[in-house]
CSV table of C-alpha atoms in Angstrom, one decimal:
chain,number,residue,atom,x,y,z
A,1184,GLU,CA,-266.4,80.8,58.4
A,1185,LEU,CA,-267.5,80.3,54.8
A,1186,ALA,CA,-269.2,77.0,55.8
A,1187,ARG,CA,-271.2,78.9,58.4
A,1188,VAL,CA,-272.3,81.4,55.8
A,1189,ARG,CA,-273.3,78.6,53.4
A,1190,ALA,CA,-275.3,76.9,56.1
A,1191,ALA,CA,-277.5,79.9,56.9
A,1192,PRO,CA,-281.2,79.3,56.2
A,1193,PRO,CA,-282.6,81.4,53.3
A,1194,ASP,CA,-284.8,83.5,55.5
A,1195,ARG,CA,-281.9,84.3,57.9
A,1196,ALA,CA,-279.6,85.2,55.0
A,1197,ARG,CA,-282.2,87.6,53.5
A,1198,ALA,CA,-283.0,89.2,56.9
A,1199,ASP,CA,-279.3,89.7,57.7
A,1200,LEU,CA,-278.5,91.3,54.3
A,1201,ALA,CA,-281.5,93.5,54.6
A,1202,VAL,CA,-280.1,94.9,57.9
A,1203,ALA,CA,-276.7,95.4,56.3
A,1204,LEU,CA,-278.3,97.3,53.3
A,1205,GLY,CA,-280.6,99.3,55.6
A,1206,GLY,CA,-283.6,98.5,53.5
A,1207,PRO,CA,-285.4,95.9,51.4
A,1208,LEU,CA,-283.4,93.5,49.2
A,1209,PRO,CA,-283.2,94.2,45.5
A,1210,ALA,CA,-285.1,91.6,43.5
A,1211,ALA,CA,-281.9,90.0,42.2
A,1212,LEU,CA,-280.9,89.1,45.8
A,1213,ASP,CA,-284.3,87.9,47.0
A,1214,ARG,CA,-283.5,84.2,46.3
A,1215,ASP,CA,-283.2,81.0,48.3
A,1216,ASP,CA,-279.6,80.4,47.3
A,1217,LEU,CA,-278.5,83.8,48.6
A,1218,ALA,CA,-276.3,82.3,51.4
A,1219,GLU,CA,-274.4,80.0,48.9
A,1220,ARG,CA,-273.9,82.8,46.4
A,1221,ALA,CA,-272.7,85.2,49.1
A,1222,ALA,CA,-270.2,82.7,50.3
A,1223,ASP,CA,-269.0,82.1,46.8
A,1224,ALA,CA,-268.5,85.9,46.4
A,1225,VAL,CA,-266.6,86.2,49.7
A,1226,GLU,CA,-264.4,83.3,48.7
A,1227,TRP,CA,-263.6,84.8,45.3
A,1228,VAL,CA,-262.7,88.2,46.9
A,1229,TRP,CA,-260.4,86.5,49.4
A,1230,THR,CA,-258.7,84.3,46.9
A,1231,GLN,CA,-258.3,86.7,44.1
A,1232,THR,CA,-257.8,90.1,45.7
A,1233,VAL,CA,-256.7,89.7,49.4
A,1234,LEU,CA,-254.7,86.5,49.6
A,1235,PRO,CA,-251.9,87.6,47.1
A,1236,ASP,CA,-251.2,90.7,49.3
A,1237,TRP,CA,-252.0,89.1,52.6
A,1238,PRO,CA,-248.5,89.1,54.2
A,1239,ARG,CA,-248.2,92.9,53.8
A,1240,ARG,CA,-251.8,93.5,55.0
A,1241,ARG,CA,-251.2,91.3,58.0
A,1242,ARG,CA,-248.1,93.2,59.0
A,1243,ILE,CA,-250.2,96.5,58.8
A,1244,LEU,CA,-253.0,94.9,60.9
A,1245,GLU,CA,-250.6,93.6,63.5
A,1246,ALA,CA,-248.9,97.0,63.7
A,1247,ASP,CA,-252.2,98.8,64.3
A,1248,VAL,CA,-253.0,96.4,67.2
A,1249,VAL,CA,-249.6,97.2,68.7
A,1250,ALA,CA,-250.2,100.9,68.3
A,1251,ARG,CA,-253.6,100.7,69.9
A,1252,THR,CA,-252.2,98.6,72.8
A,1253,ALA,CA,-249.6,101.2,73.4
A,1254,GLN,CA,-252.2,104.0,73.4
A,1255,LEU,CA,-254.3,102.0,75.9
A,1256,GLY,CA,-251.3,101.8,78.2
A,1257,ARG,CA,-250.6,105.5,77.9
A,1258,ALA,CA,-254.0,107.1,77.9
A,1259,GLY,CA,-256.5,104.4,78.9
A,1260,TRP,CA,-259.6,103.3,76.9
A,1261,ALA,CA,-260.4,106.8,75.8
A,1262,GLY,CA,-257.0,107.3,74.2
A,1263,ALA,CA,-257.2,103.9,72.4
A,1264,LEU,CA,-260.8,104.1,71.2
A,1265,ASN,CA,-261.6,107.7,70.5
A,1266,GLY,CA,-261.4,108.4,66.8
A,1267,MET,CA,-261.1,104.7,65.9
A,1268,ARG,CA,-264.1,105.2,63.5
A,1269,PRO,CA,-266.6,108.0,63.1
A,1270,GLY,CA,-268.9,108.2,66.1
A,1271,VAL,CA,-266.8,106.0,68.4
A,1272,ARG,CA,-265.8,107.4,71.8
A,1273,TRP,CA,-265.3,106.1,75.3
A,1274,LEU,CA,-267.9,107.5,77.7
A,1275,GLY,CA,-266.5,106.1,80.9
A,1276,ASP,CA,-268.1,103.7,83.4
A,1277,SER,CA,-267.7,100.8,81.1
A,1278,ARG,CA,-269.8,102.5,78.3
A,1279,LEU,CA,-268.7,102.7,74.7
A,1280,GLN,CA,-270.5,104.8,72.0
A,1281,ILE,CA,-270.1,103.0,68.7
A,1282,ASN,CA,-272.0,105.4,66.4
A,1283,THR,CA,-274.2,108.5,66.3
A,1284,TYR,CA,-277.5,106.8,65.8
A,1285,GLU,CA,-280.3,107.1,68.4
A,1286,ASN,CA,-280.4,103.4,69.1
A,1287,PRO,CA,-281.1,102.0,72.6
A,1288,PRO,CA,-278.1,100.9,74.6
A,1289,ARG,CA,-277.1,97.3,74.5
A,1290,GLU,CA,-275.8,95.4,77.5
A,1291,LEU,CA,-273.1,92.9,76.4
A,1292,ASP,CA,-272.7,91.2,79.8
A,1293,ARG,CA,-270.6,88.1,79.1
A,1294,ALA,CA,-270.4,88.5,75.3
A,1295,GLN,CA,-267.1,89.0,73.5
A,1296,LEU,CA,-266.4,92.5,72.1
A,1297,LEU,CA,-263.9,92.3,69.3
A,1298,PHE,CA,-262.0,95.3,67.7
A,1299,ILE,CA,-261.2,94.3,64.1
A,1300,PRO,CA,-258.8,96.4,62.0
A,1301,VAL,CA,-259.1,96.4,58.2
A,1302,THR,CA,-256.9,97.9,55.5
A,1303,PRO,CA,-259.7,99.6,53.5
A,1304,ASP,CA,-260.9,102.9,54.8
A,1305,ARG,CA,-264.3,101.5,55.8
A,1306,SER,CA,-265.9,100.7,59.2
A,1307,TRP,CA,-269.0,98.8,60.3
A,1308,VAL,CA,-270.5,96.8,63.2
A,1309,CYS,CA,-271.2,93.1,63.1
A,1310,TRP,CA,-272.6,90.6,65.6
A,1311,ASP,CA,-273.5,87.0,66.5
A,1312,ILE,CA,-276.1,87.7,69.2
A,1313,PRO,CA,-275.7,86.9,72.0
A,1314,HIS,CA,-272.1,85.5,71.8
A,1315,ARG,CA,-270.0,88.1,70.0
A,1316,TYR,CA,-270.0,91.7,68.8
A,1317,GLY,CA,-267.4,93.2,66.4
A,1318,LEU,CA,-266.4,96.8,65.8
A,1319,VAL,CA,-264.6,96.9,62.5
A,1320,TYR,CA,-262.4,100.0,62.0
A,1321,PRO,CA,-259.8,101.2,59.4
A,1322,CYS,CA,-256.2,101.0,60.3
A,1323,SER,CA,-254.4,104.2,61.2
A,1324,GLY,CA,-253.6,106.2,58.0
A,1325,VAL,CA,-249.8,106.2,58.6
A,1326,LEU,CA,-249.8,102.4,59.0
A,1327,ALA,CA,-251.9,101.8,55.9
A,1328,GLU,CA,-249.5,103.8,53.8
A,1329,ALA,CA,-246.8,101.0,53.9
A,1330,GLY,CA,-244.3,100.0,51.3
A,1331,GLY,CA,-241.9,102.8,50.5
A,1332,SER,CA,-244.1,105.8,51.0
A,1333,VAL,CA,-241.8,107.3,53.8
A,1334,PRO,CA,-240.2,110.5,52.6
A,1335,VAL,CA,-236.4,110.2,53.3
A,1336,PRO,CA,-234.1,113.2,52.9
A,1337,ALA,CA,-231.7,112.4,50.1
A,1338,ALA,CA,-228.6,113.5,52.1
A,1339,LEU,CA,-229.6,111.3,55.0
A,1340,GLY,CA,-230.1,108.3,52.6
A,1341,ALA,CA,-226.7,108.9,51.0
A,1342,LEU,CA,-225.1,109.0,54.5
A,1343,ILE,CA,-226.5,105.9,56.2
A,1344,GLY,CA,-228.4,104.2,53.3
A,1345,PRO,CA,-232.0,104.8,52.3
A,1346,ALA,CA,-233.5,101.7,54.1
A,1347,ARG,CA,-231.9,102.6,57.4
A,1348,ALA,CA,-232.7,106.3,57.0
A,1349,ALA,CA,-236.4,105.4,56.5
A,1350,VAL,CA,-236.4,103.6,59.9
A,1351,LEU,CA,-234.7,106.6,61.6
A,1352,VAL,CA,-237.1,109.1,60.0
A,1353,LEU,CA,-240.1,107.1,61.3
A,1354,LEU,CA,-238.9,107.0,64.8
A,1355,ALA,CA,-239.9,110.6,65.5
A,1356,SER,CA,-242.5,108.8,67.7
A,1357,PRO,CA,-242.1,105.5,69.5
A,1358,LEU,CA,-242.7,102.5,67.2
A,1359,SER,CA,-242.3,98.7,67.6
A,1360,THR,CA,-240.4,96.5,65.3
A,1361,THR,CA,-243.7,95.1,63.9
A,1362,GLN,CA,-244.9,98.6,63.2
A,1363,LEU,CA,-241.6,99.5,61.4
A,1364,VAL,CA,-241.9,96.4,59.3
A,1365,ALA,CA,-245.4,97.4,58.2
A,1366,LEU,CA,-244.5,101.0,57.5
A,1367,THR,CA,-241.3,100.4,55.6
A,1368,GLY,CA,-242.2,97.2,53.8
A,1369,GLN,CA,-238.8,95.8,54.8
A,1370,GLY,CA,-238.3,92.3,56.3
A,1371,LEU,CA,-238.1,91.7,60.0
A,1372,GLY,CA,-234.4,90.8,59.9
A,1373,SER,CA,-233.5,93.9,58.0
A,1374,VAL,CA,-235.4,96.2,60.4
A,1375,GLY,CA,-233.7,94.4,63.3
A,1376,ARG,CA,-230.2,95.0,61.9
A,1377,HIS,CA,-231.0,98.7,61.2
A,1378,LEU,CA,-232.2,99.1,64.8
A,1379,ARG,CA,-229.1,97.5,66.3
A,1380,ILE,CA,-226.8,99.8,64.3
A,1381,LEU,CA,-228.9,102.9,65.2
A,1382,LEU,CA,-228.8,101.8,68.9
A,1383,ASP,CA,-225.1,101.3,68.9
A,1384,ALA,CA,-224.6,104.7,67.3
A,1385,GLY,CA,-226.7,106.4,70.0
A,1386,LEU,CA,-229.3,107.6,67.4
A,1387,VAL,CA,-232.3,105.7,68.9
A,1388,ARG,CA,-233.3,104.3,72.3
A,1389,ARG,CA,-235.8,101.7,73.3
A,1390,ARG,CA,-238.2,101.1,76.1
A,1391,ARG,CA,-240.8,98.5,77.0
A,1392,ALA,CA,-244.5,99.2,76.8
A,1393,GLY,CA,-246.5,96.2,78.0
A,1394,ARG,CA,-245.4,93.3,75.8
A,1395,SER,CA,-243.9,95.5,73.1
A,1396,VAL,CA,-240.5,97.1,72.9
A,1397,LEU,CA,-240.8,100.6,71.4
A,1398,TYR,CA,-237.9,102.5,69.7
A,1399,PHE,CA,-237.6,106.2,69.4
A,1400,ARG,CA,-235.0,108.8,68.2
A,1401,THR,CA,-232.6,110.4,70.6
A,1402,GLU,CA,-231.6,114.1,70.5
A,1403,ALA,CA,-228.7,113.1,68.3
A,1404,GLY,CA,-231.0,111.3,65.9
A,1405,ASP,CA,-233.3,114.3,65.7
A,1406,VAL,CA,-230.3,116.5,64.9
A,1407,LEU,CA,-229.2,114.2,62.1
A,1408,VAL,CA,-232.6,113.9,60.5
A,1409,HIS,CA,-233.5,117.6,60.7
A,1410,GLY,CA,-230.0,118.6,59.5
A,1411,ALA,CA,-230.3,116.3,56.5
A,1412,GLY,CA,-233.8,117.5,55.7
């Protein structure tokens, strides 16, 4: 991907960046080596700021995909896409509104339409006409707040352990193992062990949704969480 950026002709690089900025380029960016310098900047950001935290970010992104897929199965395209980013809503009849601008509609025909989650709270549209279009959207807030941010009642943590209690608290709504890993910051093996124990104790149940297995609290699990809280 960086090689494609570096290979962009100077005029194409300037034109693309002007579209992204929504206006003329500042003088400092109006240069023939713009594509090369942009690729250098992207490579630095990836290497220095994203790569060290990539395993956690990837778990969050995968969890969001699982959640959107489950919404698609339950409520169709409208349930999966409405609210994905400001201005996005499913209009029916194979029509998707992607923003609130008065732009003419675009017929994608055989092009790919990609939905791309990101961990920053930002959103934008990208394209490689006529082959691919991308709708970049921020992950669901609850998924993005991973790594120990789940409030666990102290009494419940003392009873079954704080890590297992965090899993049980989150299962107020159906979640997959991948989502639980992203939300708790725990390893896949640890989450799996907690789920087996909670299943054996009758505190959670599971059901299949498409390719995912979703776990959720039973009435007994609800009583335990609410009583401890």
